[in-house]
Amino acid sequence: MNLRKITFGSLWGLLMLLMNGCQPEAKTHTGTMQCAFEWSGPLYEGSNPAQALIKVDLASLLGNPVHEGMKITKVQLKSAELSGDSASDLNGIGSLVLSIASDDPSLPMKELAVLNPVTSSSGQAILKPSSEAEVSDFFAQKAFYLIVDAGLSADRDQNLRLTGKFQWEIQYR
Amino acid sequence: MGLALCMQAFAIMPGDDGDRLLGVWEPSNGRARVKVEKIGSKYYGKIVWLKEPNDPKSGLPKTDMNNPDANLQNVPLKGYRMLKDFVYQDNNQWSEGTIYDPLNGSTYSCTIKMTDPNTLDIRGYIGVSAFGRTDVWKRLAVKK
């Protein structure tokens, strides 16, 4: 009985070893994307969302052509920066929250980064990324949404436009 | 610089039956008001008003301090999306979504049933819908 268990265990281990050996080596790349978020005024005190539809372009993100069979295994947000056209554009914004969402029912929305309170005199806000949010499933879609919630501390008559610059750490085989 | 493909997305698709969920709703305890919005084809509800907006200890606006991700515990509770990812099914029901309880940082599966244009049955559950709890939410601005 024991010999049977040992033989089975050894074969199973060998099979796993062979399967892992056949997999291509994992690579990691940091890709950057930029997009704009626009709010039409007047805006009211509290949380105001703006969304951008991101069409996934892995070749551009990875800086390499995507070959058949390539698999994205892990994607995490490494940095998130939001900036206005002028230094005063962030005035009156108390908080900024970045989230990701998809039309796919199997992909729940995730919060990705936050800055609260917003303390910027340069018109540039650096958000703190989540340490846990893994979003490779979103990058396997054709498109997903990035949402920025701007928490206004007072009403605002003007429109608001912020440019987002996001760095993603992408692992793939 | 990599990807720059980005377009503004228009959320509201007029004529969609599921859009009846859009609006501001109040749970039975009256301690919060939740605004339901649409992102893409799914529905989300964010807290827009709190009876007690500030933390009694610090006096500062409440944040999501029970979030399991420490980096996100600073997300303001006012503006937080406690209802997420609801898909309209039919017969005045929305499912596939979750409800978040900021008091304990737990997320539950959830279904929504509109029993009349101004009333929602919100059922949160773990695993099977039979083992859950239903709360009745009322629309804040009553439709005439």
PDB file of C-alpha atoms in Angstrom:
ATOM      1  CA  MET A   1       0.000   0.000   0.000  1.00  0.00           C
ATOM      2  CA  ASN A   2       2.783   2.380   0.995  1.00  0.00           C
ATOM      3  CA  LEU A   3       4.750   1.509  -2.147  1.00  0.00           C
ATOM      4  CA  ARG A   4       1.674   2.296  -4.221  1.00  0.00           C
ATOM      5  CA  LYS A   5       1.318   5.669  -2.527  1.00  0.00           C
ATOM      6  CA  ILE A   6       4.996   6.482  -3.025  1.00  0.00           C
ATOM      7  CA  THR A   7       4.870   5.491  -6.700  1.00  0.00           C
ATOM      8  CA  PHE A   8       1.717   7.522  -7.303  1.00  0.00           C
ATOM      9  CA  GLY A   9       3.191  10.522  -5.443  1.00  0.00           C
ATOM     10  CA  SER A  10       6.418  10.347  -7.440  1.00  0.00           C
ATOM     11  CA  LEU A  11       4.574  10.147 -10.750  1.00  0.00           C
ATOM     12  CA  TRP A  12       2.334  13.062  -9.791  1.00  0.00           C
ATOM     13  CA  GLY A  13       5.374  15.141  -8.782  1.00  0.00           C
ATOM     14  CA  LEU A  14       7.115  14.293 -12.051  1.00  0.00           C
ATOM     15  CA  LEU A  15       4.016  15.275 -14.023  1.00  0.00           C
ATOM     16  CA  MET A  16       3.803  18.640 -12.220  1.00  0.00           C
ATOM     17  CA  LEU A  17       7.508  19.219 -12.826  1.00  0.00           C
ATOM     18  CA  LEU A  18       7.116  18.495 -16.528  1.00  0.00           C
ATOM     19  CA  MET A  19       4.050  20.740 -16.807  1.00  0.00           C
ATOM     20  CA  ASN A  20       5.824  23.638 -15.106  1.00  0.00           C
ATOM     21  CA  GLY A  21       8.917  23.057 -17.189  1.00  0.00           C
ATOM     22  CA  CYS A  22       6.877  23.408 -20.371  1.00  0.00           C
ATOM     23  CA  GLN A  23       5.500  26.825 -19.390  1.00  0.00           C
ATOM     24  CA  PRO A  24       7.298  29.842 -20.839  1.00  0.00           C
ATOM     25  CA  GLU A  25       9.243  31.965 -18.388  1.00  0.00           C
ATOM     26  CA  ALA A  26       7.192  34.725 -16.701  1.00  0.00           C
ATOM     27  CA  LYS A  27       8.137  38.276 -17.631  1.00  0.00           C
ATOM     28  CA  THR A  28       7.319  41.529 -15.878  1.00  0.00           C
ATOM     29  CA  HIS A  29       6.853  44.859 -17.625  1.00  0.00           C
ATOM     30  CA  THR A  30       5.743  48.250 -16.383  1.00  0.00           C
ATOM     31  CA  GLY A  31       3.415  49.945 -18.849  1.00  0.00           C
ATOM     32  CA  THR A  32       2.009  53.461 -18.712  1.00  0.00           C
ATOM     33  CA  MET A  33      -1.343  54.717 -19.919  1.00  0.00           C
ATOM     34  CA  GLN A  34      -2.783  58.190 -20.015  1.00  0.00           C
ATOM     35  CA  CYS A  35      -6.354  59.329 -20.301  1.00  0.00           C
ATOM     36  CA  ALA A  36      -8.563  62.301 -19.572  1.00  0.00           C
ATOM     37  CA  PHE A  37     -11.447  62.607 -17.124  1.00  0.00           C
ATOM     38  CA  GLU A  38     -13.993  65.362 -17.678  1.00  0.00           C
ATOM     39  CA  TRP A  39     -16.702  66.735 -15.446  1.00  0.00           C
ATOM     40  CA  SER A  40     -19.318  69.147 -16.800  1.00  0.00           C
ATOM     41  CA  GLY A  41     -20.172  71.933 -14.381  1.00  0.00           C
ATOM     42  CA  PRO A  42     -21.855  73.136 -12.374  1.00  0.00           C
ATOM     43  CA  LEU A  43     -20.641  70.535  -9.887  1.00  0.00           C
ATOM     44  CA  TYR A  44     -21.991  70.135  -6.379  1.00  0.00           C
ATOM     45  CA  GLU A  45     -20.359  69.483  -3.046  1.00  0.00           C
ATOM     46  CA  GLY A  46     -19.696  65.776  -2.502  1.00  0.00           C
ATOM     47  CA  SER A  47     -18.504  62.933  -4.697  1.00  0.00           C
ATOM     48  CA  ASN A  48     -18.618  63.566  -8.467  1.00  0.00           C
ATOM     49  CA  PRO A  49     -17.676  60.672 -10.773  1.00  0.00           C
ATOM     50  CA  ALA A  50     -16.103  60.843 -14.224  1.00  0.00           C
ATOM     51  CA  GLN A  51     -15.376  57.781 -16.268  1.00  0.00           C
ATOM     52  CA  ALA A  52     -13.137  56.888 -19.170  1.00  0.00           C
ATOM     53  CA  LEU A  53     -13.539  53.876 -21.413  1.00  0.00           C
ATOM     54  CA  ILE A  54     -10.143  52.250 -21.836  1.00  0.00           C
ATOM     55  CA  LYS A  55      -9.693  50.050 -24.897  1.00  0.00           C
ATOM     56  CA  VAL A  56      -7.112  47.439 -24.008  1.00  0.00           C
ATOM     57  CA  ASP A  57      -4.070  47.621 -26.257  1.00  0.00           C
ATOM     58  CA  LEU A  58      -1.551  45.190 -24.786  1.00  0.00           C
ATOM     59  CA  ALA A  59       1.001  45.637 -27.553  1.00  0.00           C
ATOM     60  CA  SER A  60       1.183  49.342 -26.827  1.00  0.00           C
ATOM     61  CA  LEU A  61       1.289  48.802 -23.053  1.00  0.00           C
ATOM     62  CA  LEU A  62       3.986  46.146 -23.248  1.00  0.00           C
ATOM     63  CA  GLY A  63       5.907  47.874 -26.013  1.00  0.00           C
ATOM     64  CA  ASN A  64       5.974  44.520 -27.816  1.00  0.00           C
ATOM     65  CA  PRO A  65       3.781  42.782 -30.343  1.00  0.00           C
ATOM     66  CA  VAL A  66       1.393  40.375 -28.650  1.00  0.00           C
ATOM     67  CA  HIS A  67       2.024  36.811 -29.784  1.00  0.00           C
ATOM     68  CA  GLU A  68      -0.497  34.020 -29.907  1.00  0.00           C
ATOM     69  CA  GLY A  69      -0.755  32.120 -26.645  1.00  0.00           C
ATOM     70  CA  MET A  70       0.567  35.007 -24.568  1.00  0.00           C
ATOM     71  CA  LYS A  71      -1.152  35.051 -21.182  1.00  0.00           C
ATOM     72  CA  ILE A  72      -1.371  37.962 -18.765  1.00  0.00           C
ATOM     73  CA  THR A  73      -0.983  36.419 -15.312  1.00  0.00           C
ATOM     74  CA  LYS A  74      -0.974  39.436 -13.001  1.00  0.00           C
ATOM     75  CA  VAL A  75      -1.608  43.186 -13.283  1.00  0.00           C
ATOM     76  CA  GLN A  76      -1.312  45.667 -10.447  1.00  0.00           C
ATOM     77  CA  LEU A  77      -1.486  49.442 -10.367  1.00  0.00           C
ATOM     78  CA  LYS A  78       1.891  50.778  -9.285  1.00  0.00           C
ATOM     79  CA  SER A  79       1.284  54.529  -9.473  1.00  0.00           C
ATOM     80  CA  ALA A  80      -1.578  56.873 -10.222  1.00  0.00           C
ATOM     81  CA  GLU A  81      -1.213  60.559 -10.898  1.00  0.00           C
ATOM     82  CA  LEU A  82      -3.959  63.050 -11.711  1.00  0.00           C
ATOM     83  CA  SER A  83      -3.121  66.533 -12.895  1.00  0.00           C
ATOM     84  CA  GLY A  84      -5.052  69.572 -14.016  1.00  0.00           C
ATOM     85  CA  ASP A  85      -4.294  71.930 -16.869  1.00  0.00           C
ATOM     86  CA  SER A  86      -3.399  74.584 -14.326  1.00  0.00           C
ATOM     87  CA  ALA A  87      -2.142  74.492 -10.746  1.00  0.00           C
ATOM     88  CA  SER A  88      -5.493  75.724  -9.433  1.00  0.00           C
ATOM     89  CA  ASP A  89      -7.569  72.935 -11.004  1.00  0.00           C
ATOM     90  CA  LEU A  90      -7.325  70.770  -7.888  1.00  0.00           C
ATOM     91  CA  ASN A  91      -8.491  73.601  -5.626  1.00  0.00           C
ATOM     92  CA  GLY A  92     -11.653  72.654  -3.790  1.00  0.00           C
ATOM     93  CA  ILE A  93     -11.158  68.911  -4.335  1.00  0.00           C
ATOM     94  CA  GLY A  94     -11.029  67.189  -0.949  1.00  0.00           C
ATOM     95  CA  SER A  95     -10.475  63.606  -2.115  1.00  0.00           C
ATOM     96  CA  LEU A  96      -9.777  61.552  -5.232  1.00  0.00           C
ATOM     97  CA  VAL A  97     -10.632  57.866  -5.600  1.00  0.00           C
ATOM     98  CA  LEU A  98      -9.764  55.734  -8.628  1.00  0.00           C
ATOM     99  CA  SER A  99     -11.782  52.584  -9.418  1.00  0.00           C
ATOM    100  CA  ILE A 100     -11.959  50.039 -12.231  1.00  0.00           C
ATOM    101  CA  ALA A 101     -15.146  48.459 -13.625  1.00  0.00           C
ATOM    102  CA  SER A 102     -16.262  46.286 -16.508  1.00  0.00           C
ATOM    103  CA  ASP A 103     -19.485  45.406 -18.302  1.00  0.00           C
ATOM    104  CA  ASP A 104     -18.644  41.725 -17.709  1.00  0.00           C
ATOM    105  CA  PRO A 105     -20.939  40.486 -14.904  1.00  0.00           C
ATOM    106  CA  SER A 106     -18.170  38.246 -13.556  1.00  0.00           C
ATOM    107  CA  LEU A 107     -15.846  41.214 -12.915  1.00  0.00           C
ATOM    108  CA  PRO A 108     -16.730  43.240  -9.825  1.00  0.00           C
ATOM    109  CA  MET A 109     -15.684  46.869  -9.520  1.00  0.00           C
ATOM    110  CA  LYS A 110     -12.493  47.424  -7.528  1.00  0.00           C
ATOM    111  CA  GLU A 111     -11.096  50.496  -5.826  1.00  0.00           C
ATOM    112  CA  LEU A 112      -7.534  51.012  -7.028  1.00  0.00           C
ATOM    113  CA  ALA A 113      -6.147  54.118  -5.356  1.00  0.00           C
ATOM    114  CA  VAL A 114      -7.038  57.024  -3.093  1.00  0.00           C
ATOM    115  CA  LEU A 115      -5.791  60.438  -2.038  1.00  0.00           C
ATOM    116  CA  ASN A 116      -7.574  61.926   0.975  1.00  0.00           C
ATOM    117  CA  PRO A 117      -7.139  64.741   1.726  1.00  0.00           C
ATOM    118  CA  VAL A 118      -5.851  66.261  -1.507  1.00  0.00           C
ATOM    119  CA  THR A 119      -2.984  68.543  -0.599  1.00  0.00           C
ATOM    120  CA  SER A 120      -1.453  69.876  -3.771  1.00  0.00           C
ATOM    121  CA  SER A 121      -0.257  73.293  -4.711  1.00  0.00           C
ATOM    122  CA  SER A 122       1.281  72.110  -7.967  1.00  0.00           C
ATOM    123  CA  GLY A 123      -1.932  70.954  -9.662  1.00  0.00           C
ATOM    124  CA  GLN A 124      -0.718  67.373  -9.438  1.00  0.00           C
ATOM    125  CA  ALA A 125      -2.160  64.667  -7.156  1.00  0.00           C
ATOM    126  CA  ILE A 126      -0.353  61.407  -6.441  1.00  0.00           C
ATOM    127  CA  LEU A 127      -2.812  58.731  -5.306  1.00  0.00           C
ATOM    128  CA  LYS A 128      -1.898  55.839  -3.014  1.00  0.00           C
ATOM    129  CA  PRO A 129      -2.467  52.559  -4.877  1.00  0.00           C
ATOM    130  CA  SER A 130      -4.153  49.541  -3.312  1.00  0.00           C
ATOM    131  CA  SER A 131      -1.654  46.899  -2.270  1.00  0.00           C
ATOM    132  CA  GLU A 132      -4.078  44.064  -3.017  1.00  0.00           C
ATOM    133  CA  ALA A 133      -6.137  44.878  -6.113  1.00  0.00           C
ATOM    134  CA  GLU A 134      -5.172  42.486  -8.916  1.00  0.00           C
ATOM    135  CA  VAL A 135      -6.780  43.370 -12.231  1.00  0.00           C
ATOM    136  CA  SER A 136      -5.448  40.965 -14.878  1.00  0.00           C
ATOM    137  CA  ASP A 137      -9.017  39.865 -15.676  1.00  0.00           C
ATOM    138  CA  PHE A 138      -9.860  43.426 -16.739  1.00  0.00           C
ATOM    139  CA  PHE A 139      -6.889  43.476 -19.112  1.00  0.00           C
ATOM    140  CA  ALA A 140      -8.143  40.250 -20.679  1.00  0.00           C
ATOM    141  CA  GLN A 141     -11.260  42.168 -21.817  1.00  0.00           C
ATOM    142  CA  LYS A 142     -11.506  44.309 -24.940  1.00  0.00           C
ATOM    143  CA  ALA A 143     -12.219  47.353 -22.773  1.00  0.00           C
ATOM    144  CA  PHE A 144     -12.844  48.465 -19.204  1.00  0.00           C
ATOM    145  CA  TYR A 145     -13.754  51.645 -17.354  1.00  0.00           C
ATOM    146  CA  LEU A 146     -11.588  53.766 -15.104  1.00  0.00           C
ATOM    147  CA  ILE A 147     -13.616  55.948 -12.777  1.00  0.00           C
ATOM    148  CA  VAL A 148     -12.369  58.928 -10.799  1.00  0.00           C
ATOM    149  CA  ASP A 149     -14.533  60.194  -7.956  1.00  0.00           C
ATOM    150  CA  ALA A 150     -13.649  63.766  -7.114  1.00  0.00           C
ATOM    151  CA  GLY A 151     -14.908  64.691  -3.656  1.00  0.00           C
ATOM    152  CA  LEU A 152     -15.649  68.415  -3.784  1.00  0.00           C
ATOM    153  CA  SER A 153     -15.586  70.364  -0.547  1.00  0.00           C
ATOM    154  CA  ALA A 154     -17.822  73.078  -2.071  1.00  0.00           C
ATOM    155  CA  ASP A 155     -19.970  73.701  -5.144  1.00  0.00           C
ATOM    156  CA  ARG A 156     -18.035  74.559  -8.288  1.00  0.00           C
ATOM    157  CA  ASP A 157     -19.315  76.493 -11.284  1.00  0.00           C
ATOM    158  CA  GLN A 158     -16.585  75.544 -13.739  1.00  0.00           C
ATOM    159  CA  ASN A 159     -16.022  72.370 -15.699  1.00  0.00           C
ATOM    160  CA  LEU A 160     -13.193  70.159 -14.514  1.00  0.00           C
ATOM    161  CA  ARG A 161     -10.707  68.216 -16.588  1.00  0.00           C
ATOM    162  CA  LEU A 162      -7.960  66.048 -15.135  1.00  0.00           C
ATOM    163  CA  THR A 163      -5.384  63.980 -16.962  1.00  0.00           C
ATOM    164  CA  GLY A 164      -4.601  60.606 -15.449  1.00  0.00           C
ATOM    165  CA  LYS A 165      -1.262  58.884 -15.784  1.00  0.00           C
ATOM    166  CA  PHE A 166      -1.220  55.292 -14.568  1.00  0.00           C
ATOM    167  CA  GLN A 167       1.619  52.800 -14.301  1.00  0.00           C
ATOM    168  CA  TRP A 168       0.737  49.116 -14.336  1.00  0.00           C
ATOM    169  CA  GLU A 169       3.018  46.251 -13.436  1.00  0.00           C
ATOM    170  CA  ILE A 170       2.145  43.483 -15.867  1.00  0.00           C
ATOM    171  CA  GLN A 171       3.282  39.883 -15.526  1.00  0.00           C
ATOM    172  CA  TYR A 172       2.876  37.647 -18.559  1.00  0.00           C
ATOM    173  CA  ARG A 173       4.078  34.397 -20.063  1.00  0.00           C
TER     174      ARG A 173
ATOM    175  CA  MET B   1       4.384  56.336 -23.222  1.00  0.00           C
ATOM    176  CA  GLY B   2       2.097  53.442 -23.890  1.00  0.00           C
ATOM    177  CA  LEU B   3      -1.623  53.267 -24.217  1.00  0.00           C
ATOM    178  CA  ALA B   4      -3.447  56.457 -24.952  1.00  0.00           C
ATOM    179  CA  LEU B   5      -6.668  55.024 -26.276  1.00  0.00           C
ATOM    180  CA  CYS B   6      -9.355  56.500 -24.181  1.00  0.00           C
ATOM    181  CA  MET B   7     -12.822  57.781 -24.742  1.00  0.00           C
ATOM    182  CA  GLN B   8     -15.364  59.381 -22.519  1.00  0.00           C
ATOM    183  CA  ALA B   9     -18.147  56.927 -21.880  1.00  0.00           C
ATOM    184  CA  PHE B  10     -21.749  57.931 -21.770  1.00  0.00           C
ATOM    185  CA  ALA B  11     -23.449  56.108 -18.978  1.00  0.00           C
ATOM    186  CA  ILE B  12     -27.143  56.627 -19.395  1.00  0.00           C
ATOM    187  CA  MET B  13     -28.896  54.722 -22.137  1.00  0.00           C
ATOM    188  CA  PRO B  14     -32.418  56.160 -22.268  1.00  0.00           C
ATOM    189  CA  GLY B  15     -35.199  53.666 -22.500  1.00  0.00           C
ATOM    190  CA  ASP B  16     -33.414  50.925 -20.583  1.00  0.00           C
ATOM    191  CA  ASP B  17     -35.894  49.296 -18.172  1.00  0.00           C
ATOM    192  CA  GLY B  18     -33.159  48.820 -15.582  1.00  0.00           C
ATOM    193  CA  ASP B  19     -32.745  52.593 -15.351  1.00  0.00           C
ATOM    194  CA  ARG B  20     -35.801  52.704 -13.096  1.00  0.00           C
ATOM    195  CA  LEU B  21     -33.337  51.955 -10.324  1.00  0.00           C
ATOM    196  CA  LEU B  22     -31.567  55.288 -10.856  1.00  0.00           C
ATOM    197  CA  GLY B  23     -32.207  57.835  -8.125  1.00  0.00           C
ATOM    198  CA  VAL B  24     -31.612  58.418  -4.439  1.00  0.00           C
ATOM    199  CA  TRP B  25     -32.730  55.785  -1.929  1.00  0.00           C
ATOM    200  CA  GLU B  26     -32.890  55.623   1.861  1.00  0.00           C
ATOM    201  CA  PRO B  27     -32.412  52.391   3.857  1.00  0.00           C
ATOM    202  CA  SER B  28     -34.918  51.617   6.620  1.00  0.00           C
ATOM    203  CA  ASN B  29     -32.579  52.812   9.388  1.00  0.00           C
ATOM    204  CA  GLY B  30     -32.504  56.308   7.861  1.00  0.00           C
ATOM    205  CA  ARG B  31     -28.796  56.698   8.603  1.00  0.00           C
ATOM    206  CA  ALA B  32     -27.665  57.065   4.981  1.00  0.00           C
ATOM    207  CA  ARG B  33     -28.860  57.974   1.506  1.00  0.00           C
ATOM    208  CA  VAL B  34     -27.618  56.097  -1.518  1.00  0.00           C
ATOM    209  CA  LYS B  35     -27.597  57.391  -5.080  1.00  0.00           C
ATOM    210  CA  VAL B  36     -27.818  54.726  -7.777  1.00  0.00           C
ATOM    211  CA  GLU B  37     -25.899  55.502 -10.969  1.00  0.00           C
ATOM    212  CA  LYS B  38     -25.001  53.535 -14.070  1.00  0.00           C
ATOM    213  CA  ILE B  39     -21.465  52.799 -15.241  1.00  0.00           C
ATOM    214  CA  GLY B  40     -21.372  50.969 -18.545  1.00  0.00           C
ATOM    215  CA  SER B  41     -24.286  48.548 -18.337  1.00  0.00           C
ATOM    216  CA  LYS B  42     -24.191  47.954 -14.573  1.00  0.00           C
ATOM    217  CA  TYR B  43     -25.704  49.807 -11.625  1.00  0.00           C
ATOM    218  CA  TYR B  44     -23.855  51.157  -8.592  1.00  0.00           C
ATOM    219  CA  GLY B  45     -25.084  52.896  -5.448  1.00  0.00           C
ATOM    220  CA  LYS B  46     -22.928  55.374  -3.589  1.00  0.00           C
ATOM    221  CA  ILE B  47     -23.457  57.000  -0.223  1.00  0.00           C
ATOM    222  CA  VAL B  48     -24.328  60.659  -0.778  1.00  0.00           C
ATOM    223  CA  TRP B  49     -25.538  61.558   2.708  1.00  0.00           C
ATOM    224  CA  LEU B  50     -24.820  60.285   6.192  1.00  0.00           C
ATOM    225  CA  LYS B  51     -26.770  61.112   9.326  1.00  0.00           C
ATOM    226  CA  GLU B  52     -23.464  61.114  11.205  1.00  0.00           C
ATOM    227  CA  PRO B  53     -20.876  62.136   8.602  1.00  0.00           C
ATOM    228  CA  ASN B  54     -18.025  62.645  11.045  1.00  0.00           C
ATOM    229  CA  ASP B  55     -16.113  60.189  13.182  1.00  0.00           C
ATOM    230  CA  PRO B  56     -17.085  60.910  16.815  1.00  0.00           C
ATOM    231  CA  LYS B  57     -13.508  60.367  18.019  1.00  0.00           C
ATOM    232  CA  SER B  58     -11.565  62.445  15.508  1.00  0.00           C
ATOM    233  CA  GLY B  59     -14.303  64.831  14.384  1.00  0.00           C
ATOM    234  CA  LEU B  60     -13.117  64.253  10.796  1.00  0.00           C
ATOM    235  CA  PRO B  61     -15.295  62.927   7.943  1.00  0.00           C
ATOM    236  CA  LYS B  62     -15.720  59.148   8.219  1.00  0.00           C
ATOM    237  CA  THR B  63     -13.578  56.939   6.013  1.00  0.00           C
ATOM    238  CA  ASP B  64     -13.710  53.261   5.085  1.00  0.00           C
ATOM    239  CA  MET B  65     -11.604  52.325   8.111  1.00  0.00           C
ATOM    240  CA  ASN B  66     -12.753  48.671   8.081  1.00  0.00           C
ATOM    241  CA  ASN B  67     -11.541  48.056   4.526  1.00  0.00           C
ATOM    242  CA  PRO B  68      -9.368  44.911   4.582  1.00  0.00           C
ATOM    243  CA  ASP B  69      -6.899  46.707   2.271  1.00  0.00           C
ATOM    244  CA  ALA B  70      -5.014  49.080   4.592  1.00  0.00           C
ATOM    245  CA  ASN B  71      -4.052  51.351   1.681  1.00  0.00           C
ATOM    246  CA  LEU B  72      -7.720  52.041   0.997  1.00  0.00           C
ATOM    247  CA  GLN B  73      -8.894  52.763   4.541  1.00  0.00           C
ATOM    248  CA  ASN B  74      -8.687  56.463   3.760  1.00  0.00           C
ATOM    249  CA  VAL B  75     -11.424  56.327   1.094  1.00  0.00           C
ATOM    250  CA  PRO B  76     -14.187  58.736   2.224  1.00  0.00           C
ATOM    251  CA  LEU B  77     -17.376  56.966   3.282  1.00  0.00           C
ATOM    252  CA  LYS B  78     -19.437  59.758   1.782  1.00  0.00           C
ATOM    253  CA  GLY B  79     -19.159  58.920  -1.899  1.00  0.00           C
ATOM    254  CA  TYR B  80     -18.338  55.241  -1.275  1.00  0.00           C
ATOM    255  CA  ARG B  81     -20.097  52.761  -3.574  1.00  0.00           C
ATOM    256  CA  MET B  82     -21.786  50.325  -1.199  1.00  0.00           C
ATOM    257  CA  LEU B  83     -23.887  48.746  -3.985  1.00  0.00           C
ATOM    258  CA  LYS B  84     -21.811  47.390  -6.843  1.00  0.00           C
ATOM    259  CA  ASP B  85     -22.172  45.611 -10.176  1.00  0.00           C
ATOM    260  CA  PHE B  86     -25.936  45.096 -10.393  1.00  0.00           C
ATOM    261  CA  VAL B  87     -27.246  43.756 -13.688  1.00  0.00           C
ATOM    262  CA  TYR B  88     -30.895  44.223 -14.633  1.00  0.00           C
ATOM    263  CA  GLN B  89     -32.539  40.841 -15.195  1.00  0.00           C
ATOM    264  CA  ASP B  90     -36.222  41.394 -15.799  1.00  0.00           C
ATOM    265  CA  ASN B  91     -39.404  41.711 -13.765  1.00  0.00           C
ATOM    266  CA  ASN B  92     -38.029  44.660 -11.784  1.00  0.00           C
ATOM    267  CA  GLN B  93     -35.096  42.659 -10.416  1.00  0.00           C
ATOM    268  CA  TRP B  94     -31.379  43.392 -10.393  1.00  0.00           C
ATOM    269  CA  SER B  95     -28.840  40.746  -9.408  1.00  0.00           C
ATOM    270  CA  GLU B  96     -25.167  39.707  -9.655  1.00  0.00           C
ATOM    271  CA  GLY B  97     -24.311  42.595  -7.324  1.00  0.00           C
ATOM    272  CA  THR B  98     -22.878  43.050  -3.864  1.00  0.00           C
ATOM    273  CA  ILE B  99     -23.651  45.210  -0.847  1.00  0.00           C
ATOM    274  CA  TYR B 100     -20.909  46.457   1.451  1.00  0.00           C
ATOM    275  CA  ASP B 101     -21.419  47.058   5.150  1.00  0.00           C
ATOM    276  CA  PRO B 102     -18.966  49.789   6.166  1.00  0.00           C
ATOM    277  CA  LEU B 103     -19.628  49.048   9.840  1.00  0.00           C
ATOM    278  CA  ASN B 104     -17.745  45.749   9.652  1.00  0.00           C
ATOM    279  CA  GLY B 105     -15.994  45.858   6.256  1.00  0.00           C
ATOM    280  CA  SER B 106     -17.963  42.851   4.980  1.00  0.00           C
ATOM    281  CA  THR B 107     -19.308  42.417   1.472  1.00  0.00           C
ATOM    282  CA  TYR B 108     -22.400  40.302   0.817  1.00  0.00           C
ATOM    283  CA  SER B 109     -24.046  39.000  -2.319  1.00  0.00           C
ATOM    284  CA  CYS B 110     -27.177  41.013  -2.995  1.00  0.00           C
ATOM    285  CA  THR B 111     -30.313  41.133  -5.077  1.00  0.00           C
ATOM    286  CA  ILE B 112     -32.660  44.070  -5.546  1.00  0.00           C
ATOM    287  CA  LYS B 113     -36.378  43.848  -6.225  1.00  0.00           C
ATOM    288  CA  MET B 114     -38.468  46.924  -6.971  1.00  0.00           C
ATOM    289  CA  THR B 115     -41.838  46.245  -5.382  1.00  0.00           C
ATOM    290  CA  ASP B 116     -43.263  49.590  -6.502  1.00  0.00           C
ATOM    291  CA  PRO B 117     -41.617  52.594  -8.219  1.00  0.00           C
ATOM    292  CA  ASN B 118     -40.583  54.020  -4.847  1.00  0.00           C
ATOM    293  CA  THR B 119     -39.735  50.889  -2.848  1.00  0.00           C
ATOM    294  CA  LEU B 120     -36.886  48.403  -3.052  1.00  0.00           C
ATOM    295  CA  ASP B 121     -36.382  45.089  -1.306  1.00  0.00           C
ATOM    296  CA  ILE B 122     -32.621  44.811  -0.839  1.00  0.00           C
ATOM    297  CA  ARG B 123     -31.611  41.259   0.095  1.00  0.00           C
ATOM    298  CA  GLY B 124     -28.075  40.651   1.312  1.00  0.00           C
ATOM    299  CA  TYR B 125     -26.855  37.103   1.786  1.00  0.00           C
ATOM    300  CA  ILE B 126     -23.850  34.833   2.040  1.00  0.00           C
ATOM    301  CA  GLY B 127     -23.865  31.851  -0.296  1.00  0.00           C
ATOM    302  CA  VAL B 128     -27.538  31.084  -0.778  1.00  0.00           C
ATOM    303  CA  SER B 129     -30.201  33.776  -1.044  1.00  0.00           C
ATOM    304  CA  ALA B 130     -32.450  31.833   1.344  1.00  0.00           C
ATOM    305  CA  PHE B 131     -30.020  32.597   4.180  1.00  0.00           C
ATOM    306  CA  GLY B 132     -30.054  36.345   4.155  1.00  0.00           C
ATOM    307  CA  ARG B 133     -31.754  39.502   5.333  1.00  0.00           C
ATOM    308  CA  THR B 134     -34.018  41.879   3.453  1.00  0.00           C
ATOM    309  CA  ASP B 135     -34.141  45.607   4.067  1.00  0.00           C
ATOM    310  CA  VAL B 136     -36.732  47.940   2.568  1.00  0.00           C
ATOM    311  CA  TRP B 137     -35.381  51.102   0.938  1.00  0.00           C
ATOM    312  CA  LYS B 138     -37.540  54.067  -0.051  1.00  0.00           C
ATOM    313  CA  ARG B 139     -36.963  56.475  -2.933  1.00  0.00           C
ATOM    314  CA  LEU B 140     -36.122  59.895  -1.583  1.00  0.00           C
ATOM    315  CA  ALA B 141     -37.591  62.101  -4.285  1.00  0.00           C
ATOM    316  CA  VAL B 142     -40.935  60.456  -4.854  1.00  0.00           C
ATOM    317  CA  LYS B 143     -41.943  60.265  -8.506  1.00  0.00           C
ATOM    318  CA  LYS B 144     -45.316  61.876  -9.297  1.00  0.00           C
TER     319      LYS B 144
END
